[in-house]
Short mmCIF file of C-alpha atoms and ligand atoms in Angstrom, two decimals:
data_model
loop_
_atom_site.label_atom_id
_atom_site.label_comp_id
_atom_site.label_asym_id
_atom_site.label_seq_id
_atom_site.Cartn_x
_atom_site.Cartn_y
_atom_site.Cartn_z
CA UNK A 13 6.81 19.25 -23.81
CA UNK A 14 5.60 15.46 -23.74
CA UNK A 15 2.45 15.22 -21.96
CA UNK A 16 1.16 13.03 -18.86
CA UNK A 17 -2.43 11.96 -18.20
CA UNK A 18 -3.61 9.61 -15.57
CA UNK A 19 -6.90 9.32 -13.59
CA UNK A 20 -8.31 7.63 -10.53
CA UNK A 21 -11.88 6.61 -9.99
CA UNK A 22 -13.91 8.14 -7.08
CA UNK A 23 -15.26 4.97 -5.80
CA UNK A 24 -14.06 5.17 -2.22
CA UNK A 25 -11.57 3.32 -0.16
CA UNK A 26 -8.43 4.58 -1.88
CA UNK A 27 -5.76 2.45 -0.83
CA UNK A 28 -1.98 1.60 -0.59
CA UNK A 29 -2.10 -0.05 -4.22
CA UNK A 30 -3.65 3.33 -5.76
CA UNK A 31 -0.93 5.20 -3.83
CA UNK A 32 2.02 3.14 -4.79
CA UNK A 33 0.93 2.00 -8.01
CA UNK A 34 -0.19 5.48 -9.32
CA UNK A 35 -0.80 8.48 -7.18
CA UNK A 36 2.72 8.85 -5.68
CA UNK A 37 4.26 8.16 -9.14
CA UNK A 38 2.13 11.28 -10.48
CA UNK A 39 4.07 13.78 -8.33
CA UNK A 40 7.70 13.73 -9.75
CA UNK A 41 6.24 13.68 -13.29
CA UNK A 42 4.42 17.17 -12.85
CA UNK A 43 8.20 18.72 -12.92
CA UNK A 44 9.30 17.20 -16.20
CA UNK A 45 5.97 16.95 -18.13
CA UNK A 46 2.90 18.80 -18.84
CA UNK A 47 0.46 16.73 -16.63
CA UNK A 48 -3.18 16.22 -16.26
CA UNK A 49 -4.53 14.28 -13.13
CA UNK A 50 -8.16 13.57 -13.57
CA UNK A 51 -10.96 12.41 -11.18
CA UNK A 52 -12.78 9.98 -13.54
CA UNK A 53 -16.23 10.31 -12.14
CA UNK A 54 -17.79 9.30 -15.47
CA UNK A 55 -15.84 5.82 -15.32
CA UNK A 56 -17.09 5.47 -11.84
CA UNK A 57 -20.83 5.35 -12.75
CA UNK A 58 -20.22 2.31 -14.97
CA UNK A 59 -21.01 0.39 -11.87
CA UNK A 60 -23.80 1.73 -9.54
CA UNK A 61 -22.68 4.78 -7.27
CA UNK A 62 -24.84 6.26 -4.61
CA UNK A 63 -25.35 9.96 -5.86
CA UNK A 64 -25.39 11.16 -2.24
CA UNK A 65 -21.61 9.95 -2.07
CA UNK A 66 -20.29 11.03 -5.30
CA UNK A 67 -19.27 14.74 -4.68
CA UNK A 68 -17.64 13.55 -1.33
CA UNK A 69 -15.60 10.78 -3.16
CA UNK A 70 -14.75 13.13 -5.97
CA UNK A 71 -13.25 15.63 -3.43
CA UNK A 72 -11.49 12.67 -1.61
CA UNK A 73 -9.46 11.57 -4.78
CA UNK A 74 -8.73 15.15 -5.40
CA UNK A 75 -7.65 15.56 -1.81
CA UNK A 76 -5.29 12.56 -2.04
CA UNK A 77 -3.82 14.01 -5.33
CA UNK A 78 -2.81 17.28 -3.39
CA UNK A 79 -1.88 15.53 -0.17
CA UNK A 80 0.42 13.24 -2.04
CA UNK A 81 2.23 16.42 -3.39
CA UNK A 82 0.66 17.31 -6.80
CA UNK A 83 0.71 21.09 -7.17
CA UNK A 84 -2.46 22.29 -9.03
CA UNK A 85 -0.60 25.20 -10.21
CA UNK A 86 1.72 23.06 -12.17
CA UNK A 87 -0.50 20.07 -13.14
CA UNK A 88 -3.93 20.36 -14.27
CA UNK A 89 -6.26 18.68 -11.58
CA UNK A 90 -9.92 18.32 -12.70
CA UNK A 91 -13.00 15.74 -12.47
CA UNK A 92 -13.76 14.27 -15.94
CA UNK A 93 -17.61 15.25 -16.02
CA UNK A 94 -16.81 18.92 -15.97
CA UNK A 95 -14.97 18.52 -19.51
CA UNK A 96 -17.76 17.38 -21.86
CA UNK A 97 -15.23 16.65 -24.66
CA UNK A 98 -14.37 13.40 -22.84
CA UNK A 99 -17.75 12.00 -23.58
CA UNK A 100 -17.69 13.41 -27.22
CA UNK A 101 -14.53 11.65 -27.99
CA UNK A 102 -15.58 8.49 -26.25
CA UNK A 103 -18.45 8.40 -28.82
CA UNK A 104 -16.01 8.58 -31.60
CA UNK A 105 -13.86 5.86 -30.28
CA UNK A 106 -17.13 3.64 -29.75
CA UNK A 107 -17.35 3.53 -33.47
CA UNK A 108 -13.56 2.78 -33.99
CA UNK A 109 -13.01 0.14 -31.27
CA UNK A 110 -14.10 -3.38 -32.55
CA UNK A 111 -16.23 -5.71 -30.34
CA UNK A 112 -13.48 -8.27 -30.65
CA UNK A 113 -11.06 -5.95 -28.79
CA UNK A 114 -13.33 -5.19 -26.07
CA UNK A 115 -14.42 -8.76 -25.62
CA UNK A 116 -10.72 -9.51 -24.72
CA UNK A 117 -10.79 -7.06 -21.77
CA UNK A 118 -9.99 -8.92 -18.61
CA UNK A 119 -11.17 -6.22 -16.36
CA UNK A 120 -14.74 -6.19 -18.02
CA UNK A 121 -14.80 -9.99 -17.36
CA UNK A 122 -13.76 -9.47 -13.82
CA UNK A 123 -16.09 -6.67 -12.99
CA UNK A 124 -19.03 -8.13 -14.89
CA UNK A 125 -18.63 -11.48 -13.09
CA UNK A 126 -21.03 -14.37 -13.93
CA UNK A 127 -24.08 -12.11 -14.58
CA UNK A 128 -22.58 -10.42 -17.74
CA UNK A 129 -26.09 -9.85 -19.02
CA UNK A 130 -26.88 -7.43 -16.19
CA UNK A 131 -23.58 -5.36 -16.64
CA UNK A 132 -23.98 -1.80 -17.94
CA UNK A 133 -23.26 -0.85 -21.62
CA UNK A 134 -20.83 1.73 -20.07
CA UNK A 135 -18.77 -1.02 -18.27
CA UNK A 136 -18.35 -2.65 -21.67
CA UNK A 137 -17.17 0.37 -23.46
CA UNK A 138 -15.11 1.78 -20.38
CA UNK A 139 -11.79 1.29 -22.11
CA UNK A 140 -13.01 3.54 -25.02
CA UNK A 141 -13.63 6.32 -22.57
CA UNK A 142 -10.28 5.75 -21.02
CA UNK A 143 -8.81 6.00 -24.53
CA UNK A 144 -10.72 9.28 -25.04
CA UNK A 145 -9.30 10.82 -21.77
CA UNK A 146 -5.81 10.34 -22.69
CA UNK A 147 -5.96 11.24 -26.47
CA UNK A 148 -8.21 14.12 -25.99
CA UNK A 149 -4.96 15.84 -24.79
CA UNK A 150 -2.71 13.92 -27.06
CA UNK A 151 -1.02 12.60 -23.92
CA UNK A 152 2.15 10.53 -24.54
CA UNK A 153 2.85 8.98 -21.06
CA UNK A 154 0.36 7.53 -18.62
CA UNK A 155 1.45 6.26 -15.17
CA UNK A 156 -0.56 3.48 -14.01
CA UNK A 157 -0.53 0.21 -12.12
CA UNK A 158 -0.07 -3.00 -13.75
CA UNK A 159 -3.80 -3.81 -14.03
CA UNK A 160 -4.33 -0.96 -16.46
CA UNK A 161 -1.76 -2.01 -19.14
CA UNK A 162 -4.16 -4.00 -21.10
CA UNK A 163 -6.53 -1.01 -21.24
CA UNK A 164 -3.56 1.22 -22.43
CA UNK A 165 -2.79 -1.18 -25.29
CA UNK A 166 -6.31 -0.82 -26.48
CA UNK A 167 -6.11 2.86 -26.32
CA UNK A 168 -2.97 2.58 -28.58
CA UNK A 169 -4.87 0.45 -31.00
CA UNK A 170 -7.89 2.87 -31.12
CA UNK A 171 -5.38 5.75 -31.76
CA UNK A 172 -3.70 3.86 -34.57
CA UNK A 173 -6.94 2.67 -36.14
CA UNK A 174 -8.23 6.37 -36.07
CA UNK A 175 -5.18 7.66 -37.70
CA UNK A 176 -5.08 4.79 -40.24
CA UNK A 177 -8.90 4.99 -41.23
CA UNK A 178 -8.99 8.73 -41.50
CA UNK A 179 -5.69 8.93 -42.93
CA UNK A 180 -4.39 11.49 -40.36
CA UNK A 181 -1.56 11.67 -37.77
CA UNK A 182 -3.78 13.39 -35.05
CA UNK A 183 -2.70 10.89 -31.99
CA UNK A 184 0.54 10.03 -30.62
CA UNK A 185 1.92 6.54 -29.55
CA UNK A 186 0.87 5.88 -25.93
CA UNK A 187 3.51 4.84 -23.45
CA UNK A 188 2.55 3.16 -20.14
CA UNK A 189 4.69 4.17 -17.21
CA UNK A 190 4.46 1.16 -14.73
CA UNK A 191 6.84 2.66 -12.11
CA UNK A 192 8.34 1.27 -8.74
CA UNK A 193 8.24 -1.94 -6.97
CA UNK A 194 4.59 -1.99 -6.05
CA UNK A 195 2.99 -2.04 -9.33
CA UNK A 196 0.66 -4.48 -8.24
CA UNK A 197 -0.05 -4.61 -4.64
CA UNK A 198 -1.94 -7.62 -3.39
CA UNK A 199 -4.49 -8.04 -0.66
CA UNK A 200 -3.20 -8.37 3.00
CA UNK A 201 -5.44 -11.36 3.55
CA UNK A 202 -4.73 -13.28 0.39
CA UNK A 203 -1.63 -12.53 -1.80
CA UNK A 204 -3.11 -14.11 -4.78
CA UNK A 205 -5.82 -11.32 -5.01
CA UNK A 206 -5.19 -7.69 -6.12
CA UNK A 207 -5.76 -5.12 -3.22
CA UNK A 208 -9.10 -3.62 -4.24
CA UNK A 209 -11.41 -0.77 -3.37
CA UNK A 210 -14.37 -3.18 -3.62
CA UNK A 211 -13.06 -6.20 -1.54
CA UNK A 212 -15.74 -6.76 1.37
CA UNK A 213 -12.94 -7.09 3.72
CA UNK A 214 -11.69 -3.74 5.36
CA UNK A 215 -8.48 -5.92 6.63
CA UNK A 216 -7.44 -6.77 3.01
CA UNK A 217 -6.26 -3.15 2.44
CA UNK A 218 -4.66 -0.11 4.11
CA UNK A 219 -6.60 2.90 3.11
CA UNK A 220 -4.82 6.24 2.63
CA UNK A 221 -6.57 7.73 5.58
CA UNK A 222 -5.79 4.95 7.99
CA UNK A 223 -4.19 6.21 11.27
CA UNK A 224 -1.24 4.37 12.92
CA UNK A 225 -3.39 2.05 15.00
CA UNK A 226 -5.19 0.90 11.94
CA UNK A 227 -2.11 0.51 9.92
CA UNK A 228 -0.45 -1.54 12.69
CA UNK A 229 -3.44 -3.77 13.22
CA UNK A 230 -3.84 -4.47 9.45
CA UNK A 231 0.03 -5.32 9.02
CA UNK A 232 0.14 -7.46 12.21
CA UNK A 233 -2.95 -9.49 10.90
CA UNK A 234 -1.74 -9.73 7.48
CA UNK A 235 -1.54 -13.39 6.15
CA UNK A 236 1.92 -14.75 6.04
CA UNK A 237 3.73 -18.04 6.14
CA UNK A 238 5.76 -19.64 8.83
CA UNK A 239 9.14 -19.41 7.15
CA UNK A 240 11.88 -16.79 7.62
CA UNK A 241 12.21 -14.20 4.80
CA UNK A 242 14.15 -15.34 1.90
CA UNK A 243 17.76 -14.16 0.54
CA UNK A 244 18.90 -12.63 -2.67
CA UNK A 245 19.60 -16.22 -4.13
CA UNK A 246 16.08 -16.77 -5.21
CA UNK A 247 16.08 -13.52 -7.36
CA UNK A 248 17.07 -13.28 -10.98
CA UNK A 249 20.33 -11.63 -11.97
CA UNK A 250 18.40 -8.48 -12.57
CA UNK A 251 17.01 -8.61 -8.96
CA UNK A 252 13.58 -9.56 -10.05
CA UNK A 253 11.32 -12.34 -8.40
CA UNK A 254 10.72 -15.23 -10.92
CA UNK A 255 6.90 -15.93 -11.14
CA UNK A 256 7.15 -19.47 -9.67
CA UNK A 257 9.20 -18.08 -6.73
CA UNK A 258 6.40 -15.45 -6.25
CA UNK A 259 3.54 -17.97 -6.54
CA UNK A 260 5.28 -20.05 -3.85
CA UNK A 261 5.07 -17.33 -1.16
CA UNK A 262 2.89 -14.56 -2.76
CA UNK A 263 2.17 -12.97 0.74
CA UNK A 264 5.85 -12.79 1.61
CA UNK A 265 6.67 -11.01 -1.67
CA UNK A 266 3.94 -8.65 -1.45
CA UNK A 267 4.99 -7.40 1.98
CA UNK A 268 8.65 -7.06 0.76
CA UNK A 269 7.46 -5.14 -2.41
CA UNK A 270 5.21 -2.88 -0.32
CA UNK A 271 8.39 -2.29 1.94
CA UNK A 272 10.59 -1.59 -0.95
CA UNK A 273 8.12 0.81 -2.49
CA UNK A 274 7.78 2.75 0.61
CA UNK A 275 11.14 3.00 1.19
CA UNK A 276 12.02 3.96 -2.32
CA UNK A 277 14.62 1.32 -2.49
CA UNK A 278 15.38 -1.48 -4.82
CA UNK A 279 13.56 -4.90 -3.91
CA UNK A 280 16.89 -6.67 -4.01
CA UNK A 281 18.38 -4.30 -1.60
CA UNK A 282 15.53 -4.85 0.86
CA UNK A 283 15.58 -8.86 0.45
CA UNK A 284 19.34 -8.61 1.16
CA UNK A 285 18.94 -6.67 4.22
CA UNK A 286 15.80 -8.65 5.69
CA UNK A 287 17.01 -12.36 4.45
CA UNK A 288 16.43 -14.94 7.31
CA UNK A 289 14.46 -12.30 9.41
CA UNK A 290 11.12 -13.63 10.98
CA UNK A 291 7.94 -12.00 9.99
CA UNK A 292 7.21 -10.64 13.40
CA UNK A 293 10.17 -8.37 13.42
CA UNK A 294 9.92 -7.38 9.75
CA UNK A 295 6.13 -6.59 10.15
CA UNK A 296 7.06 -4.09 12.99
CA UNK A 297 9.50 -2.52 10.56
CA UNK A 298 7.04 -2.28 7.84
CA UNK A 299 4.46 -0.86 10.16
CA UNK A 300 6.83 1.90 11.13
CA UNK A 301 7.63 2.73 7.63
CA UNK A 302 4.08 2.77 6.50
CA UNK A 303 3.08 5.00 9.24
CA UNK A 304 5.96 7.47 8.64
CA UNK A 305 5.10 7.38 4.74
CA UNK A 306 1.21 7.43 4.85
CA UNK A 307 0.62 9.20 8.04
CA UNK A 308 1.25 12.89 7.04
CA UNK A 309 -0.56 12.11 3.47
CA UNK A 310 -3.62 10.79 5.38
CA UNK A 311 -3.72 13.91 7.87
CA UNK A 312 -3.27 16.34 4.96
CA UNK A 313 -6.13 14.62 3.25
CA UNK A 314 -8.45 14.88 6.12
CA UNK A 315 -7.48 18.52 6.58
CA UNK A 316 -8.34 19.33 2.76
CA UNK A 317 -11.59 17.40 3.14
CA UNK A 318 -12.61 19.87 5.67
CA UNK A 319 -12.20 22.61 3.00
CA UNK A 320 -14.49 21.60 0.17
CA UNK A 321 -14.76 25.21 -1.16
CA UNK A 322 -10.86 25.03 -1.92
CA UNK A 323 -11.07 21.64 -3.52
CA UNK A 324 -14.00 22.68 -5.71
CA UNK A 325 -12.01 25.73 -6.75
CA UNK A 326 -8.97 23.70 -7.71
CA UNK A 327 -11.18 21.36 -9.89
CA UNK A 328 -13.08 24.50 -11.43
CA UNK A 329 -9.83 25.97 -12.52
CA UNK A 330 -8.47 22.64 -13.63
CA UNK A 331 -11.54 22.03 -15.62
CA UNK A 332 -11.22 25.55 -17.39
CA UNK A 333 -7.63 24.71 -18.44
CA UNK A 334 -8.39 21.22 -19.56
CA UNK A 335 -11.38 22.44 -21.62
CA UNK A 336 -9.01 24.91 -23.43
CA UNK A 337 -6.68 22.00 -24.38
CA UNK A 338 -9.37 19.66 -25.33
CA UNK A 339 -11.36 21.96 -27.54
CA UNK A 340 -9.02 22.20 -30.59
CA UNK A 341 -8.10 18.54 -30.51
CA UNK A 342 -11.78 17.48 -30.53
CA UNK A 343 -12.18 20.07 -33.56
CA UNK A 344 -9.45 18.45 -35.30
CA UNK A 345 -11.07 15.03 -34.80
CA UNK A 346 -14.61 16.32 -35.93
CA UNK A 347 -12.89 17.73 -38.92
CA UNK A 348 -11.23 14.49 -39.90
CA UNK A 349 -14.46 12.36 -39.45
CA UNK A 350 -16.29 14.98 -41.53
CA UNK A 351 -18.80 16.52 -39.36
CA UNK A 352 -20.40 19.70 -40.57
CA UNK A 353 -19.81 22.62 -38.18
CA UNK A 354 -21.65 25.87 -39.01
P1 TYM B 5 -8.70 3.04 -10.45
O1 TYM B 5 -9.50 4.08 -9.76
O2 TYM B 5 -9.12 1.58 -10.32
O3 TYM B 5 -7.03 2.83 -9.98
C1 TYM B 5 -6.24 4.04 -9.82
C2 TYM B 5 -4.97 3.51 -10.05
O4 TYM B 5 -4.47 2.67 -8.97
C3 TYM B 5 -3.74 1.67 -9.74
N1 TYM B 5 -4.13 0.61 -8.91
C4 TYM B 5 -3.07 -0.31 -8.38
N2 TYM B 5 -1.70 -0.23 -8.35
C5 TYM B 5 -1.22 -1.19 -7.85
N3 TYM B 5 -1.69 -2.39 -7.03
C6 TYM B 5 -2.88 -2.33 -7.00
N4 TYM B 5 -3.63 -3.33 -6.16
C7 TYM B 5 -3.75 -1.16 -7.71
N5 TYM B 5 -5.09 -1.12 -7.72
C8 TYM B 5 -5.26 -0.07 -8.48
C9 TYM B 5 -4.41 1.66 -11.20
O5 TYM B 5 -3.67 0.76 -11.97
C10 TYM B 5 -4.63 2.97 -11.44
O6 TYM B 5 -3.39 3.34 -12.09
N6 TYM B 5 -9.15 2.81 -15.39
C11 TYM B 5 -8.45 3.58 -14.39
C12 TYM B 5 -8.71 5.00 -14.27
C13 TYM B 5 -8.58 5.66 -15.59
C14 TYM B 5 -7.49 6.07 -16.16
C15 TYM B 5 -7.71 6.83 -17.34
C16 TYM B 5 -5.97 5.82 -15.97
C17 TYM B 5 -9.65 6.23 -16.38
N7 TYM B 5 -9.01 6.76 -17.22
C18 TYM B 5 -6.71 7.22 -18.16
C19 TYM B 5 -5.18 6.41 -16.70
C20 TYM B 5 -5.39 7.03 -17.99
C21 TYM B 5 -8.71 2.83 -12.93
O7 TYM B 5 -9.28 1.71 -13.11
O8 TYM B 5 -8.38 3.46 -11.97
#
């Protein structure tokens, strides 16, 4: 069976972008693929994390996976640091990836900011660890938001170079699964900025544990423009939003995309239905839909967070199953590299 791998960092403020761009899409895949969903705590520490918070945030991502509908009996749910082979394969990949490849990674540039000299070495080699996550299980399909596509291209290049240099066929091709109409959810305050866990403004994002009042307030205050909602005539024949059209009204297209994703309907369908409507009315409908869709997930997350023993047992079981899959692949890699094993 083809295998799926994906991961989310335990860095707090899990938001609507993480949910619509990634976590929710993991759920149906568990029925048709052998799937692994990881809490990537080793990626999280590439920027400073408060040690007192790490365990709670690791459990929070696990709770989000389970609350969204991932069944830990079907999928393997675990945290990365419990499977040492991730770090071991990442080291090999540090020796395969070229500096020139890493220098092109836009996420490193964004995260390191102007003060590049002060960024951790881990942040720089972050994509190599990500390639290791996926390839350690020979996963072929990776559901992610749009911002991770460049990292997946790098993982693909690493796999190909490894196979080529060592004249083996160990690693498969990787296919990104960028699914739904909210693959890049934007900030509610500024439609040109991605919705992010680290935005200083809480009003920029809906978090997965927000209650109805918070959701309503954030949508009511979301930045919009004074015009009514557009009609389907501005869409392409395929029902997509041309880049120039999106750039003219980024906040409007963001809210429409969120609505379509939450309703699990085509964007063109939603645009046709809402054409000419004022934002005040549309925001009411969006609030109702968001509360209906997110409310039960947030409530279940909170319930699970009150039972850390259960969450930890899910992670322990998942880690044991992941180790069993990873061991033989790492052995194959070490053999190809020529490491002596006595
Ligand atoms: P992280 O924790 O930043 O994000 C988790 C997932 O959420 C998606 N995402 C978004 N989707 C739509 N709109 C947004 N505004 C938005 N913000 C985030 C991300 O694309 C991601 O799918 N590097 C990964 C974690 C990772 C990983 C992996 C993923 C580590 N190893 C192996 C796949 C496979 C990350 O930054 O996640």
